[in-house]
Amino acid sequence: MELRHRFLFEWMLVAMLALCTDNVAARYHYHKGQKVDVPVPSASAPPVPSTPADPPASSPSIPSDPYPNEPGDTSDCIFDVTSYGAVGDGSSDDTAAFRAAWKAACAVESATILVPSDKVFMITSTIFSGPCKPGLVFQVDGVVMPPEGPDCWPKADSRKQWLVFYRLNDMKLTGNGIIEGNGHKWWELPCKPHRGPNGSSLPGPCDSPAMIRFFMSSNLVVSGIRIQNSPQFHMKFDGCEGVLIEKLSISTPKLSPNTDGIHIENTKSVGIYNSMISNGDDCISIGTGCSNVDINGVTCGPSHGISIGSLGVHNSQACVSNITVRDVVIRESDNGVRIKTWQGGTGSVSGISFENIQMENVRNCIIVDQYYCLSKECLNQTSAVHVTDIQYRNIKGTYDVRTPPIHFACSDTVACTNITMAEVELLPQEGELVDDPFCWNAYGIEETVTIPPIGCLQEGMPQTITETSQYSC
């Protein structure tokens, strides 16, 4: 009898220890702000890419558990906005509750601000500022939206931005919810004209707010959320370093003006992976001051494609380098991969690689435009941003025959140099092959025969190449 009792006691003790271990593991994952897993891409989705070849030295990481050996209640590390007074009925102003939850979570290492599911939260223009303790997670599982249109926008609030994350380090924006921009009424404002249905012209945005802005921050992760119907740019990164963007869904109607998907400027060490973007302007736009950017597994369209620029406006210096765009699909878009600069600028665009890109009914599949201008009043100027070391490899698919699929319009005085074309095969979506790609002052090589043929690309280097040293960064 004693032996059997001892055996039962030991069996119960093992079971209790296993149960405690499971509870600790469950708490650990919830504490990380990972209560809801991001869906795994389907078999038809692009494969998960490798990390950038040169990741930032202090790349974003999963926050560590501050209490690894202390099982028990960790509710003090979860800051649910409803606990701070947020109603979530879609009409009440929940701004104060979000600010209070942010202030409390900001002071705690590895804290999670939770926006719960099944609720719709309306908040006005807000700056979520740091510095905060590292490992902060902003988890959106419900819906967050601004006031509906310019008439409902508080007069004291900035009309140029809605959600701003400022001076943060080691922060993550994630969740399986929606950030809704309520942009429809902003798109109708009578300012910037844009193309409407059947070739018509429509008015466009004035001081329409950008939806989400990260400013002067580092080691950021944005993952999993849906962002839609922004009044203007969906997401901007300015003055940041160490940014990982993955598994996003960004969507806005094709004719919505100025609704860039992701815009980065003065930002370094960026990875943008496995995301779907459809909008009314650039899918991804890269401004001045950007370097070491890796874009992989992104599907764009409809959109205006992936753009570097515009650069050099108002005779400014612009520097962009080491940009890689690979394993990308661009469909039903006004442009494919584009570099655009204003006349009169200085600086350079260099070390750019476009590789393994599928085009589907795209106008201007490959375009360099150094005469970018938004009106007919731009004056010819001799200075320009130097475009050099650009590679186009394995660019295939179909184009809209209304414009040639390849267009290199380079400065009269500062030629485009070291352009490489390899395995470029572009065929018309409908109609006959357009066999007259446009080149002006563009120098490079064809490693393989290009379809359509691009005989206008000049070999070697221009005689005035030594003068371009003043345009280096």
CSV table of N, CA, C and O in Angstrom, one decimal, residues 8-80:
chain,number,residue,atom,x,y,z
A,8,LEU,N,1.3,7.3,-6.6
A,8,LEU,CA,0.3,8.2,-6.9
A,8,LEU,C,0.7,9.6,-6.6
A,8,LEU,O,0.4,10.6,-7.3
A,9,PHE,N,1.4,9.8,-5.4
A,9,PHE,CA,1.8,11.1,-5.0
A,9,PHE,C,2.8,11.7,-6.0
A,9,PHE,O,2.7,12.9,-6.4
A,10,GLU,N,3.8,10.9,-6.5
A,10,GLU,CA,4.8,11.4,-7.4
A,10,GLU,C,4.1,11.7,-8.8
A,10,GLU,O,4.5,12.7,-9.4
A,11,TRP,N,3.1,10.9,-9.2
A,11,TRP,CA,2.4,11.2,-10.5
A,11,TRP,C,1.7,12.5,-10.4
A,11,TRP,O,1.7,13.3,-11.3
A,12,MET,N,1.0,12.8,-9.3
A,12,MET,CA,0.3,14.0,-9.1
A,12,MET,C,1.2,15.2,-9.1
A,12,MET,O,1.0,16.3,-9.7
A,13,LEU,N,2.4,15.0,-8.5
A,13,LEU,CA,3.4,16.1,-8.5
A,13,LEU,C,3.9,16.5,-9.8
A,13,LEU,O,4.0,17.6,-10.2
A,14,VAL,N,4.2,15.4,-10.7
A,14,VAL,CA,4.6,15.7,-12.0
A,14,VAL,C,3.6,16.4,-12.8
A,14,VAL,O,3.8,17.3,-13.6
A,15,ALA,N,2.3,16.0,-12.7
A,15,ALA,CA,1.2,16.6,-13.4
A,15,ALA,C,1.1,18.1,-13.1
A,15,ALA,O,0.8,19.0,-13.9
A,16,MET,N,1.2,18.4,-11.7
A,16,MET,CA,1.1,19.8,-11.3
A,16,MET,C,2.2,20.6,-11.8
A,16,MET,O,2.0,21.8,-12.3
A,17,LEU,N,3.4,20.1,-11.9
A,17,LEU,CA,4.6,20.8,-12.4
A,17,LEU,C,4.3,21.1,-13.9
A,17,LEU,O,4.6,22.2,-14.4
A,18,ALA,N,3.8,20.1,-14.7
A,18,ALA,CA,3.6,20.3,-16.1
A,18,ALA,C,2.5,21.4,-16.3
A,18,ALA,O,2.7,22.2,-17.2
A,19,LEU,N,1.5,21.4,-15.5
A,19,LEU,CA,0.4,22.4,-15.6
A,19,LEU,C,1.0,23.8,-15.3
A,19,LEU,O,0.7,24.8,-16.0
A,20,CYS,N,1.8,24.0,-14.3
A,20,CYS,CA,2.5,25.3,-14.0
A,20,CYS,C,3.3,25.7,-15.1
A,20,CYS,O,3.4,26.9,-15.5
A,21,THR,N,4.1,24.8,-15.7
A,21,THR,CA,5.0,25.1,-16.8
A,21,THR,C,4.1,25.7,-18.0
A,21,THR,O,4.5,26.7,-18.6
A,22,ASP,N,3.0,25.0,-18.3
A,22,ASP,CA,2.1,25.5,-19.4
A,22,ASP,C,1.6,26.9,-19.1
A,22,ASP,O,1.5,27.7,-20.0
A,23,ASN,N,1.2,27.1,-17.9
A,23,ASN,CA,0.7,28.5,-17.5
A,23,ASN,C,1.8,29.5,-17.7
A,23,ASN,O,1.5,30.6,-18.2
A,24,VAL,N,3.0,29.2,-17.3
A,24,VAL,CA,4.1,30.2,-17.5
A,24,VAL,C,4.3,30.5,-18.9
A,24,VAL,O,4.4,31.6,-19.3
A,25,ALA,N,4.3,29.4,-19.8
A,25,ALA,CA,4.5,29.6,-21.2
A,25,ALA,C,3.4,30.5,-21.8
A,25,ALA,O,3.6,31.4,-22.6
A,26,ALA,N,2.2,30.2,-21.4
A,26,ALA,CA,1.0,31.0,-21.9
A,26,ALA,C,1.2,32.4,-21.5
A,26,ALA,O,0.9,33.3,-22.3
A,27,ARG,N,1.5,32.7,-20.3
A,27,ARG,CA,1.7,34.0,-19.8
A,27,ARG,C,2.8,34.7,-20.6
A,27,ARG,O,2.7,35.9,-21.0
A,28,TYR,N,3.9,34.0,-20.8
A,28,TYR,CA,5.0,34.6,-21.5
A,28,TYR,C,4.6,35.1,-22.9
A,28,TYR,O,5.0,36.2,-23.3
A,29,HIS,N,3.9,34.3,-23.7
A,29,HIS,CA,3.5,34.7,-25.0
A,29,HIS,C,2.5,35.8,-25.0
A,29,HIS,O,2.6,36.7,-25.8
A,30,TYR,N,1.6,35.8,-24.0
A,30,TYR,CA,0.7,36.9,-24.0
A,30,TYR,C,1.4,38.2,-23.6
A,30,TYR,O,1.1,39.3,-24.1
A,31,HIS,N,2.3,38.1,-22.7
A,31,HIS,CA,3.1,39.3,-22.2
A,31,HIS,C,3.9,39.9,-23.4
A,31,HIS,O,4.1,41.1,-23.4
A,32,LYS,N,4.3,39.1,-24.3
A,32,LYS,CA,5.0,39.7,-25.5
A,32,LYS,C,4.1,40.5,-26.4
A,32,LYS,O,4.6,41.0,-27.4
A,33,GLY,N,2.9,40.6,-26.1
A,33,GLY,CA,2.0,41.3,-27.1
A,33,GLY,C,1.6,40.4,-28.3
A,33,GLY,O,1.3,40.9,-29.3
A,34,GLN,N,1.7,39.1,-28.1
A,34,GLN,CA,1.5,38.1,-29.2
A,34,GLN,C,0.3,37.3,-29.0
A,34,GLN,O,0.2,36.1,-29.3
A,35,LYS,N,-0.7,37.9,-28.3
A,35,LYS,CA,-1.9,37.1,-28.0
A,35,LYS,C,-2.6,36.6,-29.2
A,35,LYS,O,-3.1,35.5,-29.2
A,36,VAL,N,-2.6,37.3,-30.3
A,36,VAL,CA,-3.2,36.9,-31.6
A,36,VAL,C,-2.0,36.7,-32.6
A,36,VAL,O,-1.3,37.6,-32.9
A,37,ASP,N,-1.9,35.5,-33.1
A,37,ASP,CA,-0.8,35.2,-34.0
A,37,ASP,C,-1.1,35.9,-35.4
A,37,ASP,O,-2.2,35.9,-35.8
A,38,VAL,N,0.0,36.4,-36.0
A,38,VAL,CA,-0.2,36.9,-37.4
A,38,VAL,C,-0.4,35.7,-38.3
A,38,VAL,O,0.4,34.7,-38.2
A,39,PRO,N,-1.4,35.7,-39.2
A,39,PRO,CA,-1.6,34.5,-40.1
A,39,PRO,C,-0.4,34.2,-40.9
A,39,PRO,O,0.3,35.1,-41.4
A,40,VAL,N,-0.1,32.9,-41.1
A,40,VAL,CA,1.0,32.5,-41.9
A,40,VAL,C,0.6,32.6,-43.4
A,40,VAL,O,-0.5,32.2,-43.7
A,41,PRO,N,1.5,33.2,-44.2
A,41,PRO,CA,1.2,33.3,-45.6
A,41,PRO,C,0.8,32.0,-46.2
A,41,PRO,O,1.4,30.9,-45.9
A,42,SER,N,-0.1,32.0,-47.2
A,42,SER,CA,-0.5,30.8,-47.9
A,42,SER,C,0.6,30.3,-48.8
A,42,SER,O,1.6,31.0,-49.1
A,43,ALA,N,0.4,29.1,-49.4
A,43,ALA,CA,1.5,28.6,-50.2
A,43,ALA,C,1.7,29.4,-51.5
A,43,ALA,O,2.8,29.4,-52.0
A,44,SER,N,0.7,30.1,-51.9
A,44,SER,CA,0.8,31.0,-53.1
A,44,SER,C,1.5,32.3,-52.8
A,44,SER,O,1.8,33.0,-53.7
A,45,ALA,N,1.6,32.6,-51.5
A,45,ALA,CA,2.3,33.9,-51.2
A,45,ALA,C,3.8,33.8,-51.4
A,45,ALA,O,4.3,32.7,-51.5
A,46,PRO,N,4.5,35.0,-51.6
A,46,PRO,CA,5.9,34.9,-51.7
A,46,PRO,C,6.6,34.3,-50.5
A,46,PRO,O,6.1,34.4,-49.4
A,47,PRO,N,7.7,33.6,-50.7
A,47,PRO,CA,8.3,32.9,-49.6
A,47,PRO,C,8.9,34.0,-48.7
A,47,PRO,O,9.2,35.1,-49.1
A,48,VAL,N,9.0,33.6,-47.4
A,48,VAL,CA,9.6,34.5,-46.4
A,48,VAL,C,11.0,34.8,-46.8
A,48,VAL,O,11.8,33.8,-46.9
A,49,PRO,N,11.4,36.0,-47.0
A,49,PRO,CA,12.8,36.3,-47.4
A,49,PRO,C,13.7,36.3,-46.3
A,49,PRO,O,13.4,36.3,-45.1
A,50,SER,N,15.0,36.2,-46.7
A,50,SER,CA,16.0,36.4,-45.7
A,50,SER,C,16.1,37.8,-45.2
A,50,SER,O,15.6,38.7,-45.9
A,51,THR,N,16.8,38.0,-44.1
A,51,THR,CA,16.9,39.4,-43.6
A,51,THR,C,17.9,40.2,-44.5
A,51,THR,O,18.6,39.6,-45.3
A,52,PRO,N,17.9,41.5,-44.4
A,52,PRO,CA,18.8,42.3,-45.3
A,52,PRO,C,20.2,41.8,-45.1
A,52,PRO,O,20.6,41.3,-44.0
A,53,ALA,N,21.0,42.0,-46.2
A,53,ALA,CA,22.4,41.5,-46.2
A,53,ALA,C,23.2,42.2,-45.1
A,53,ALA,O,24.1,41.6,-44.5
A,54,ASP,N,22.9,43.4,-44.9
A,54,ASP,CA,23.6,44.2,-43.9
A,54,ASP,C,22.6,44.8,-42.9
A,54,ASP,O,22.3,45.9,-42.9
A,55,PRO,N,22.1,43.9,-41.9
A,55,PRO,CA,21.1,44.4,-41.0
A,55,PRO,C,21.7,45.4,-40.0
A,55,PRO,O,22.9,45.4,-39.8
A,56,PRO,N,20.9,46.3,-39.5
A,56,PRO,CA,21.5,47.3,-38.5
A,56,PRO,C,22.1,46.6,-37.3
A,56,PRO,O,21.6,45.5,-36.9
A,57,ALA,N,23.1,47.2,-36.8
A,57,ALA,CA,23.8,46.5,-35.7
A,57,ALA,C,22.9,46.3,-34.5
A,57,ALA,O,23.0,45.3,-33.8
A,58,SER,N,21.9,47.2,-34.3
A,58,SER,CA,21.0,47.1,-33.2
A,58,SER,C,19.6,46.8,-33.7
A,58,SER,O,18.7,47.6,-33.6
A,59,SER,N,19.4,45.7,-34.5
A,59,SER,CA,18.2,45.4,-35.1
A,59,SER,C,17.1,45.1,-34.1
A,59,SER,O,17.4,44.7,-33.0
A,60,PRO,N,15.8,45.4,-34.5
A,60,PRO,CA,14.7,45.1,-33.5
A,60,PRO,C,14.7,43.7,-33.1
A,60,PRO,O,15.0,42.8,-33.8
A,61,SER,N,14.3,43.5,-31.8
A,61,SER,CA,14.3,42.1,-31.3
A,61,SER,C,13.0,42.0,-30.4
A,61,SER,O,12.4,43.0,-30.0
A,62,ILE,N,12.6,40.8,-30.1
A,62,ILE,CA,11.5,40.5,-29.3
A,62,ILE,C,11.8,40.9,-27.8
A,62,ILE,O,12.9,40.6,-27.3
A,63,PRO,N,10.9,41.7,-27.2
A,63,PRO,CA,11.3,42.1,-25.8
A,63,PRO,C,11.5,40.9,-24.9
A,63,PRO,O,10.8,39.9,-25.0
A,64,SER,N,12.4,41.1,-24.0
A,64,SER,CA,12.6,40.0,-23.0
A,64,SER,C,11.6,40.1,-21.9
A,64,SER,O,11.1,41.1,-21.6
A,65,ASP,N,11.4,38.9,-21.2
A,65,ASP,CA,10.4,38.8,-20.1
A,65,ASP,C,11.1,39.4,-18.9
A,65,ASP,O,12.1,38.8,-18.4
A,66,PRO,N,10.6,40.4,-18.2
A,66,PRO,CA,11.2,41.0,-17.1
A,66,PRO,C,11.1,40.1,-15.8
A,66,PRO,O,11.8,40.3,-14.8
A,67,TYR,N,10.2,39.1,-15.9
A,67,TYR,CA,9.9,38.2,-14.8
A,67,TYR,C,10.0,36.7,-15.2
A,67,TYR,O,9.0,36.0,-15.1
A,68,PRO,N,11.2,36.3,-15.7
A,68,PRO,CA,11.2,35.0,-16.3
A,68,PRO,C,11.0,33.8,-15.3
A,68,PRO,O,10.6,32.7,-15.7
A,69,ASN,N,11.3,34.1,-14.0
A,69,ASN,CA,11.2,33.0,-13.0
A,69,ASN,C,10.0,33.3,-12.0
A,69,ASN,O,10.0,32.7,-11.0
A,70,GLU,N,9.1,34.2,-12.4
A,70,GLU,CA,8.1,34.5,-11.5
A,70,GLU,C,6.7,34.2,-12.1
A,70,GLU,O,6.1,35.1,-12.7
A,71,PRO,N,6.2,33.0,-12.0
A,71,PRO,CA,4.8,32.8,-12.5
A,71,PRO,C,3.8,33.6,-11.7
A,71,PRO,O,4.0,33.9,-10.6
A,72,GLY,N,2.7,33.9,-12.4
A,72,GLY,CA,1.6,34.6,-11.7
A,72,GLY,C,1.0,35.6,-12.6
A,72,GLY,O,1.2,35.6,-13.8
A,73,ASP,N,0.3,36.5,-12.1
A,73,ASP,CA,-0.5,37.5,-12.8
A,73,ASP,C,0.4,38.6,-13.4
A,73,ASP,O,1.2,39.2,-12.6
A,74,THR,N,0.3,38.9,-14.7
A,74,THR,CA,1.1,39.9,-15.3
A,74,THR,C,0.2,41.0,-15.9
A,74,THR,O,0.6,41.7,-16.8
A,75,SER,N,-1.0,41.2,-15.4
A,75,SER,CA,-1.9,42.1,-16.0
A,75,SER,C,-1.3,43.6,-15.9
A,75,SER,O,-1.8,44.4,-16.6
A,76,ASP,N,-0.4,43.8,-15.0
A,76,ASP,CA,0.2,45.1,-14.8
A,76,ASP,C,1.0,45.5,-16.0
A,76,ASP,O,1.4,46.7,-16.2
A,77,CYS,N,1.4,44.5,-16.9
A,77,CYS,CA,2.2,44.8,-18.1
A,77,CYS,C,1.3,45.0,-19.3
A,77,CYS,O,1.8,45.2,-20.4
A,78,ILE,N,0.0,44.7,-19.2
A,78,ILE,CA,-1.0,44.9,-20.3
A,78,ILE,C,-1.8,46.1,-20.0
A,78,ILE,O,-2.5,46.1,-19.0
A,79,PHE,N,-1.7,47.1,-20.9
A,79,PHE,CA,-2.5,48.3,-20.7
A,79,PHE,C,-3.6,48.4,-21.7
A,79,PHE,O,-3.4,48.9,-22.8
A,80,ASP,N,-4.7,47.9,-21.3
A,80,ASP,CA,-5.9,47.9,-22.2
A,80,ASP,C,-6.6,49.3,-22.2
A,80,ASP,O,-6.9,49.8,-21.1
